[in-house]
Amino acid sequence: RDLHSFPTRRSSDLEPENPAQIEAELTDLEHRVQVAIGRVVVPKEAQPDDFERAIYHLIAGVIRADGRIEASEVLTAEAIGQKMLGTRFKSLAFRETCSHLKEDFDALALAAALSSSLDEEGRQMVIECLTTVAQADGEMAPREQSLIASIERALKERAPATASDQGESRWEG
């Protein structure tokens, strides 16, 4: 999607009985205007912490899947995060993600996007992490189990054929 140009769709093409479509179109248009006038700068390349933030969001999605944020799950996630990401793991940023995860967060879309950055070992490590976190409170709620299974499918379905040839690992240990 080119954020530096304006849409060619006319306002008369919008469906008045579909307010969600109108809101989405207006939000997109506002963002394009903000980019055009320089208030919003679109980064030329991924931010250095995008990978870590993706991991935070997947873990937070699992932690919140059962409707509760359990301290045991958060502490387990932090221990695993520090082991997986080393000094790149930021507890405060992770806890903020857990506390402020949007209701419409799409863990499956994120997992599908993340899969191309992971080799098979990395994908398996993510699933093991999510499973360990979900079990930290002594049980795995059905919603947690279902979400983890869906994330695993999304990671595998979008995995590149040559993932093992992708080079450097994003993990510490």
Coordinates of N, CA and C in Angstrom, one line a residue:
R1 N 0.8 -1.2 0.0 CA 0.0 0.0 0.0 C 0.9 1.2 0.0
D2 N 0.7 2.1 -0.9 CA 1.5 3.3 -1.1 C 0.8 4.4 -0.2
L3 N 1.5 4.8 0.9 CA 1.0 5.8 1.8 C 1.3 7.2 1.3
H4 N 2.0 7.4 0.2 CA 2.4 8.7 -0.3 C 1.5 9.2 -1.4
S5 N 0.4 8.5 -1.7 CA -0.6 8.9 -2.7 C -2.0 8.8 -2.1
F6 N -2.9 9.5 -2.7 CA -4.2 9.5 -2.2 C -5.1 8.5 -3.0
P7 N -6.1 7.9 -2.3 CA -6.9 6.9 -3.0 C -7.6 7.5 -4.2
T8 N -7.9 6.6 -5.1 CA -8.6 7.0 -6.3 C -10.1 6.8 -6.1
R9 N -10.5 6.2 -5.1 CA -11.9 5.9 -4.8 C -12.7 7.2 -4.5
R10 N -13.8 7.4 -5.0 CA -14.6 8.5 -4.8 C -15.5 8.3 -3.5
S11 N -15.8 9.4 -2.9 CA -16.7 9.3 -1.7 C -18.0 8.8 -2.0
S12 N -18.5 9.0 -3.2 CA -19.8 8.5 -3.6 C -19.9 7.0 -3.7
D13 N -18.7 6.4 -3.8 CA -18.6 4.9 -3.9 C -18.8 4.2 -2.5
L14 N -18.7 5.0 -1.5 CA -18.9 4.5 -0.1 C -20.3 4.1 0.1
E15 N -20.5 3.1 0.9 CA -21.9 2.6 1.2 C -22.4 3.3 2.5
P16 N -23.4 4.2 2.4 CA -23.8 4.9 3.6 C -24.3 4.0 4.8
E17 N -24.8 2.8 4.4 CA -25.3 1.9 5.4 C -24.2 1.0 6.1
N18 N -22.9 1.3 5.7 CA -21.8 0.6 6.2 C -20.8 1.6 6.9
P19 N -21.1 2.0 8.1 CA -20.3 3.0 8.8 C -18.9 2.5 9.1
A20 N -18.7 1.2 9.3 CA -17.3 0.7 9.5 C -16.5 0.9 8.3
Q21 N -17.0 0.7 7.1 CA -16.3 1.0 5.9 C -15.9 2.5 5.7
I22 N -16.9 3.3 6.0 CA -16.6 4.8 6.0 C -15.5 5.2 7.0
E23 N -15.6 4.6 8.2 CA -14.6 5.0 9.2 C -13.2 4.5 8.7
A24 N -13.2 3.3 8.2 CA -11.9 2.8 7.7 C -11.3 3.6 6.6
E25 N -12.2 4.0 5.7 CA -11.7 4.9 4.6 C -11.2 6.2 5.1
L26 N -12.0 6.8 6.0 CA -11.6 8.1 6.5 C -10.3 8.0 7.4
T27 N -10.1 7.0 8.1 CA -8.9 6.8 8.9 C -7.7 6.6 7.9
D28 N -7.9 5.8 6.9 CA -6.8 5.7 5.9 C -6.5 7.0 5.2
L29 N -7.5 7.8 4.9 CA -7.3 9.0 4.2 C -6.6 10.0 5.2
E30 N -7.0 10.0 6.4 CA -6.3 10.9 7.4 C -4.9 10.5 7.5
H31 N -4.6 9.2 7.6 CA -3.2 8.8 7.7 C -2.4 9.2 6.5
R32 N -2.9 9.1 5.3 CA -2.2 9.5 4.1 C -2.0 11.1 4.1
V33 N -2.9 11.8 4.6 CA -2.7 13.3 4.7 C -1.6 13.6 5.7
Q34 N -1.6 12.9 6.8 CA -0.6 13.1 7.8 C 0.8 12.7 7.3
V35 N 0.9 11.7 6.5 CA 2.2 11.3 5.8 C 2.6 12.4 4.8
A36 N 1.6 12.9 4.0 CA 1.9 13.9 3.0 C 2.4 15.2 3.5
I37 N 1.8 15.6 4.7 CA 2.3 16.9 5.2 C 3.5 16.8 6.2
G38 N 3.9 15.5 6.3 CA 5.1 15.3 7.1 C 4.9 15.1 8.6
R39 N 3.7 15.0 9.1 CA 3.5 14.8 10.5 C 3.8 13.4 10.9
V40 N 3.6 12.5 10.0 CA 3.9 11.0 10.2 C 4.9 10.6 9.2
V41 N 6.0 10.1 9.8 CA 7.1 9.6 8.9 C 7.1 8.1 8.9
V42 N 6.9 7.6 7.7 CA 6.9 6.1 7.5 C 8.4 5.6 7.5
P43 N 8.7 4.7 8.4 CA 10.1 4.3 8.5 C 10.5 3.5 7.2
K44 N 11.7 3.7 6.8 CA 12.2 3.1 5.5 C 12.5 1.6 5.7
E45 N 12.8 1.2 7.0 CA 13.1 -0.2 7.2 C 12.5 -0.5 8.6
A46 N 12.4 -1.8 8.9 CA 11.8 -2.2 10.2 C 12.6 -1.6 11.3
Q47 N 11.9 -1.3 12.4 CA 12.5 -0.8 13.6 C 13.2 -1.9 14.2
P48 N 14.3 -1.6 14.9 CA 15.2 -2.7 15.5 C 14.4 -3.6 16.5
D49 N 13.4 -3.1 17.1 CA 12.7 -3.9 18.1 C 11.4 -4.5 17.6
D50 N 11.2 -4.5 16.3 CA 10.0 -5.1 15.8 C 9.8 -6.6 16.1
F51 N 10.9 -7.3 16.0 CA 10.9 -8.7 16.3 C 10.6 -8.9 17.8
E52 N 11.2 -8.2 18.7 CA 10.9 -8.4 20.1 C 9.5 -8.0 20.4
R53 N 9.0 -6.9 19.8 CA 7.6 -6.5 20.1 C 6.6 -7.5 19.5
A54 N 6.9 -8.2 18.4 CA 6.1 -9.2 17.9 C 6.0 -10.4 18.9
I55 N 7.1 -10.8 19.5 CA 7.1 -11.8 20.5 C 6.3 -11.4 21.7
Y56 N 6.5 -10.1 22.2 CA 5.7 -9.6 23.3 C 4.2 -9.8 23.0
H57 N 3.8 -9.4 21.8 CA 2.4 -9.4 21.5 C 1.8 -10.8 21.5
L58 N 2.6 -11.7 20.9 CA 2.1 -13.1 20.9 C 2.0 -13.7 22.3
I59 N 3.0 -13.5 23.1 CA 2.9 -13.9 24.5 C 1.7 -13.3 25.2
A60 N 1.6 -12.0 25.1 CA 0.5 -11.2 25.8 C -0.8 -11.7 25.3
G61 N -0.9 -12.1 24.0 CA -2.2 -12.6 23.5 C -2.6 -13.9 24.2
V62 N -1.6 -14.8 24.4 CA -1.8 -16.0 25.1 C -2.2 -15.8 26.6
I63 N -1.4 -14.9 27.2 CA -1.7 -14.6 28.6 C -3.1 -14.1 28.8
R64 N -3.6 -13.3 27.9 CA -4.9 -12.7 28.1 C -6.0 -13.5 27.5
A65 N -5.7 -14.6 26.8 CA -6.7 -15.4 26.1 C -7.8 -15.9 27.1
D66 N -7.4 -16.2 28.3 CA -8.4 -16.8 29.2 C -9.2 -15.6 30.0
G67 N -8.9 -14.4 29.6 CA -9.6 -13.3 30.3 C -8.9 -12.8 31.5
R68 N -7.8 -13.4 31.9 CA -7.1 -12.9 33.1 C -5.6 -12.8 32.8
I69 N -5.0 -11.8 33.5 CA -3.5 -11.7 33.5 C -3.0 -12.3 34.8
E70 N -2.4 -13.5 34.7 CA -1.9 -14.2 35.9 C -0.5 -13.8 36.1
A71 N -0.1 -13.4 37.4 CA 1.3 -13.1 37.7 C 2.2 -14.2 37.4
S72 N 1.8 -15.4 37.6 CA 2.7 -16.6 37.3 C 3.0 -16.7 35.8
E73 N 2.0 -16.4 35.0 CA 2.3 -16.4 33.5 C 3.2 -15.3 33.1
V74 N 3.0 -14.1 33.7 CA 3.8 -12.9 33.3 C 5.3 -13.2 33.8
L75 N 5.5 -13.7 35.0 CA 6.8 -14.0 35.5 C 7.5 -15.0 34.7
T76 N 6.8 -16.1 34.3 CA 7.3 -17.1 33.4 C 7.7 -16.6 32.1
A77 N 6.8 -15.8 31.5 CA 7.1 -15.1 30.2 C 8.4 -14.3 30.3
E78 N 8.5 -13.5 31.4 CA 9.7 -12.7 31.5 C 11.0 -13.5 31.6
A79 N 11.0 -14.6 32.3 CA 12.1 -15.5 32.4 C 12.5 -16.1 31.1
I80 N 11.5 -16.6 30.4 CA 11.7 -17.2 29.0 C 12.2 -16.1 28.1
G81 N 11.6 -14.9 28.1 CA 11.9 -13.8 27.2 C 13.4 -13.4 27.4
Q82 N 13.8 -13.4 28.7 CA 15.2 -13.0 28.9 C 16.2 -14.1 28.4
K83 N 15.7 -15.3 28.5 CA 16.6 -16.4 28.0 C 16.6 -16.4 26.5
M84 N 15.5 -16.2 25.9 CA 15.4 -16.2 24.4 C 16.0 -15.0 23.8
L85 N 15.8 -13.8 24.3 CA 16.2 -12.6 23.7 C 17.4 -11.9 24.4
G86 N 17.8 -12.4 25.5 CA 18.9 -11.8 26.2 C 18.6 -10.3 26.6
T87 N 19.6 -9.5 26.5 CA 19.4 -8.1 26.9 C 18.4 -7.3 26.0
R88 N 18.0 -7.9 24.9 CA 17.0 -7.2 24.1 C 15.6 -7.3 24.7
F89 N 15.4 -8.2 25.7 CA 14.1 -8.4 26.3 C 13.9 -7.2 27.4
K90 N 12.9 -6.5 27.2 CA 12.6 -5.4 28.1 C 11.3 -5.6 28.9
S91 N 11.5 -5.9 30.2 CA 10.3 -6.3 31.1 C 9.3 -5.2 31.1
L92 N 9.6 -4.0 31.1 CA 8.6 -2.9 31.2 C 7.8 -2.8 29.9
A93 N 8.5 -2.9 28.8 CA 7.8 -2.9 27.5 C 6.9 -4.1 27.4
F94 N 7.3 -5.3 27.8 CA 6.5 -6.5 27.8 C 5.3 -6.3 28.7
R95 N 5.5 -5.8 29.9 CA 4.3 -5.7 30.8 C 3.3 -4.6 30.3
E96 N 3.8 -3.6 29.6 CA 2.9 -2.6 29.0 C 2.1 -3.3 27.9
T97 N 2.8 -4.1 27.1 CA 2.0 -4.8 26.1 C 1.0 -5.7 26.7
C98 N 1.3 -6.4 27.7 CA 0.3 -7.3 28.4 C -0.9 -6.4 28.9
S99 N -0.6 -5.3 29.5 CA -1.7 -4.4 30.0 C -2.5 -3.7 29.0
H100 N -1.9 -3.4 27.9 CA -2.6 -2.5 26.9 C -2.8 -3.2 25.6
L101 N -2.9 -4.5 25.5 CA -3.1 -5.2 24.3 C -4.5 -4.9 23.8
K102 N -4.6 -4.5 22.5 CA -5.9 -4.0 22.0 C -6.9 -5.2 21.9
E103 N -8.1 -4.9 22.0 CA -9.2 -6.0 21.9 C -9.2 -6.7 20.6
D104 N -8.9 -5.9 19.5 CA -8.9 -6.5 18.2 C -7.6 -7.0 17.7
F105 N -6.7 -7.2 18.7 CA -5.3 -7.8 18.3 C -5.5 -9.1 17.6
D106 N -4.8 -9.2 16.4 CA -4.9 -10.4 15.6 C -3.6 -11.2 15.7
A107 N -3.6 -12.1 16.6 CA -2.4 -13.0 16.9 C -2.0 -13.8 15.7
L108 N -3.0 -14.3 14.9 CA -2.8 -15.1 13.8 C -2.1 -14.4 12.6
A109 N -2.6 -13.1 12.4 CA -2.0 -12.3 11.4 C -0.5 -12.0 11.7
L110 N -0.3 -11.7 13.0 CA 1.1 -11.5 13.5 C 2.0 -12.7 13.3
A111 N 1.4 -13.9 13.7 CA 2.2 -15.1 13.6 C 2.5 -15.4 12.1
A112 N 1.6 -15.2 11.2 CA 1.8 -15.4 9.8 C 2.9 -14.5 9.3
A113 N 2.9 -13.2 9.7 CA 3.9 -12.3 9.3 C 5.3 -12.6 9.9
L114 N 5.3 -13.1 11.1 CA 6.5 -13.4 11.8 C 7.2 -14.7 11.3
S115 N 6.4 -15.6 10.7 CA 6.9 -16.9 10.3 C 8.1 -16.8 9.3
S116 N 8.0 -15.8 8.5 CA 9.1 -15.6 7.5 C 10.4 -15.2 8.1
S117 N 10.4 -14.7 9.3 CA 11.6 -14.3 10.0 C 12.2 -15.4 10.9
L118 N 11.5 -16.6 10.9 CA 11.9 -17.6 11.8 C 12.3 -18.9 11.0
D119 N 13.3 -19.6 11.4 CA 13.5 -21.0 10.9 C 12.6 -21.9 11.7
E120 N 12.7 -23.2 11.3 CA 11.9 -24.2 12.0 C 12.1 -24.2 13.5
E121 N 13.4 -24.1 13.9 CA 13.8 -24.1 15.3 C 13.2 -22.9 16.0
G122 N 13.2 -21.8 15.4 CA 12.6 -20.6 16.0 C 11.1 -20.7 16.1
R123 N 10.4 -21.2 15.1 CA 9.0 -21.4 15.2 C 8.6 -22.3 16.3
Q124 N 9.4 -23.4 16.5 CA 9.2 -24.4 17.6 C 9.4 -23.7 18.9
M125 N 10.4 -22.9 19.0 CA 10.8 -22.2 20.2 C 9.6 -21.3 20.7
V126 N 9.0 -20.6 19.7 CA 7.9 -19.7 20.0 C 6.7 -20.5 20.6
I127 N 6.4 -21.6 19.9 CA 5.3 -22.5 20.4 C 5.6 -23.0 21.8
E128 N 6.8 -23.5 22.0 CA 7.2 -24.0 23.4 C 7.1 -22.9 24.4
C129 N 7.5 -21.7 24.1 CA 7.4 -20.6 25.0 C 5.9 -20.3 25.3
L130 N 5.1 -20.2 24.3 CA 3.7 -19.9 24.5 C 3.0 -21.0 25.4
T131 N 3.4 -22.2 25.1 CA 2.8 -23.3 25.9 C 3.2 -23.3 27.3
T132 N 4.5 -23.0 27.6 CA 5.0 -23.0 28.9 C 4.4 -21.8 29.7
V133 N 4.2 -20.7 29.0 CA 3.6 -19.5 29.7 C 2.1 -19.8 30.0
A134 N 1.4 -20.5 29.1 CA 0.0 -20.8 29.3 C -0.2 -21.8 30.5
Q135 N 0.8 -22.6 30.7 CA 0.7 -23.7 31.7 C 1.3 -23.2 33.1
A136 N 1.8 -22.0 33.1 CA 2.5 -21.5 34.3 C 1.6 -21.3 35.5
D137 N 0.3 -21.1 35.3 CA -0.7 -21.0 36.4 C -1.3 -22.3 36.8
G138 N -0.7 -23.4 36.3 CA -1.1 -24.7 36.7 C -2.2 -25.4 35.8
E139 N -2.6 -24.6 34.8 CA -3.6 -25.2 33.9 C -3.5 -24.5 32.6
M140 N -3.9 -25.1 31.5 CA -4.0 -24.5 30.2 C -5.5 -24.3 29.9
A141 N -6.0 -23.1 29.9 CA -7.4 -22.9 29.6 C -7.7 -23.2 28.1
P142 N -8.9 -23.7 27.8 CA -9.2 -24.1 26.5 C -9.0 -22.9 25.5
R143 N -9.2 -21.7 25.8 CA -9.0 -20.6 24.9 C -7.5 -20.4 24.6
E144 N -6.7 -20.6 25.7 CA -5.2 -20.5 25.5 C -4.7 -21.7 24.6
Q145 N -5.2 -22.9 24.8 CA -4.8 -24.0 24.0 C -5.2 -23.8 22.6
S146 N -6.4 -23.3 22.3 CA -6.9 -23.1 21.0 C -6.1 -22.0 20.3
L147 N -5.8 -20.9 21.0 CA -5.0 -19.8 20.4 C -3.6 -20.3 20.0
I148 N -3.0 -21.1 20.9 CA -1.6 -21.6 20.6 C -1.7 -22.5 19.4
A149 N -2.6 -23.4 19.3 CA -2.8 -24.3 18.2 C -2.9 -23.5 16.9
S150 N -3.7 -22.4 16.9 CA -3.9 -21.6 15.7 C -2.7 -20.8 15.4
I151 N -1.9 -20.3 16.4 CA -0.7 -19.7 16.1 C 0.3 -20.6 15.5
E152 N 0.4 -21.8 16.0 CA 1.3 -22.8 15.4 C 0.9 -23.1 13.9
R153 N -0.3 -23.2 13.6 CA -0.7 -23.5 12.2 C -0.3 -22.3 11.4
A154 N -0.6 -21.0 11.9 CA -0.2 -19.8 11.1 C 1.3 -19.8 10.9
L155 N 2.1 -20.1 11.9 CA 3.5 -20.1 11.7 C 4.0 -21.1 10.7
K156 N 3.4 -22.3 10.6 CA 3.8 -23.3 9.7 C 3.2 -23.1 8.3
E157 N 2.0 -22.6 8.2 CA 1.4 -22.3 6.9 C 2.2 -21.3 6.1
R158 N 2.7 -20.3 6.7 CA 3.4 -19.2 6.0 C 4.9 -19.3 6.0
A159 N 5.4 -20.5 6.5 CA 6.8 -20.6 6.6 C 7.4 -20.7 5.2
P160 N 8.5 -20.0 5.0 CA 9.2 -20.1 3.7 C 9.8 -21.4 3.5
A161 N 9.9 -21.9 2.2 CA 10.4 -23.2 1.9 C 11.9 -23.3 2.3
T162 N 12.6 -22.2 2.3 CA 14.1 -22.3 2.6 C 14.4 -21.6 4.0
A163 N 13.5 -21.7 4.9 CA 13.7 -21.0 6.2 C 15.0 -21.4 6.9
S164 N 15.4 -22.6 6.7 CA 16.7 -23.1 7.4 C 17.9 -22.4 6.8
D165 N 17.8 -21.8 5.6 CA 18.9 -21.2 4.9 C 18.9 -19.7 5.2
Q166 N 18.1 -19.2 6.1 CA 18.0 -17.7 6.2 C 19.1 -17.0 7.0
G167 N 20.1 -17.8 7.5 CA 21.2 -17.1 8.2 C 21.1 -16.9 9.6
E168 N 21.4 -15.7 10.1 CA 21.6 -15.5 11.5 C 20.3 -15.7 12.3
S169 N 20.5 -16.1 13.5 CA 19.4 -16.4 14.4 C 19.0 -15.1 15.2
R170 N 17.8 -14.9 15.5 CA 17.3 -13.7 16.2 C 17.3 -14.0 17.7
W171 N 17.7 -15.2 18.1 CA 17.7 -15.7 19.5 C 19.1 -15.6 20.1
E172 N 19.1 -15.5 21.4 CA 20.4 -15.4 22.1 C 21.0 -16.7 22.3
G173 N 20.2 -17.7 22.9 CA 20.9 -18.9 23.3 C 20.6 -20.1 22.5

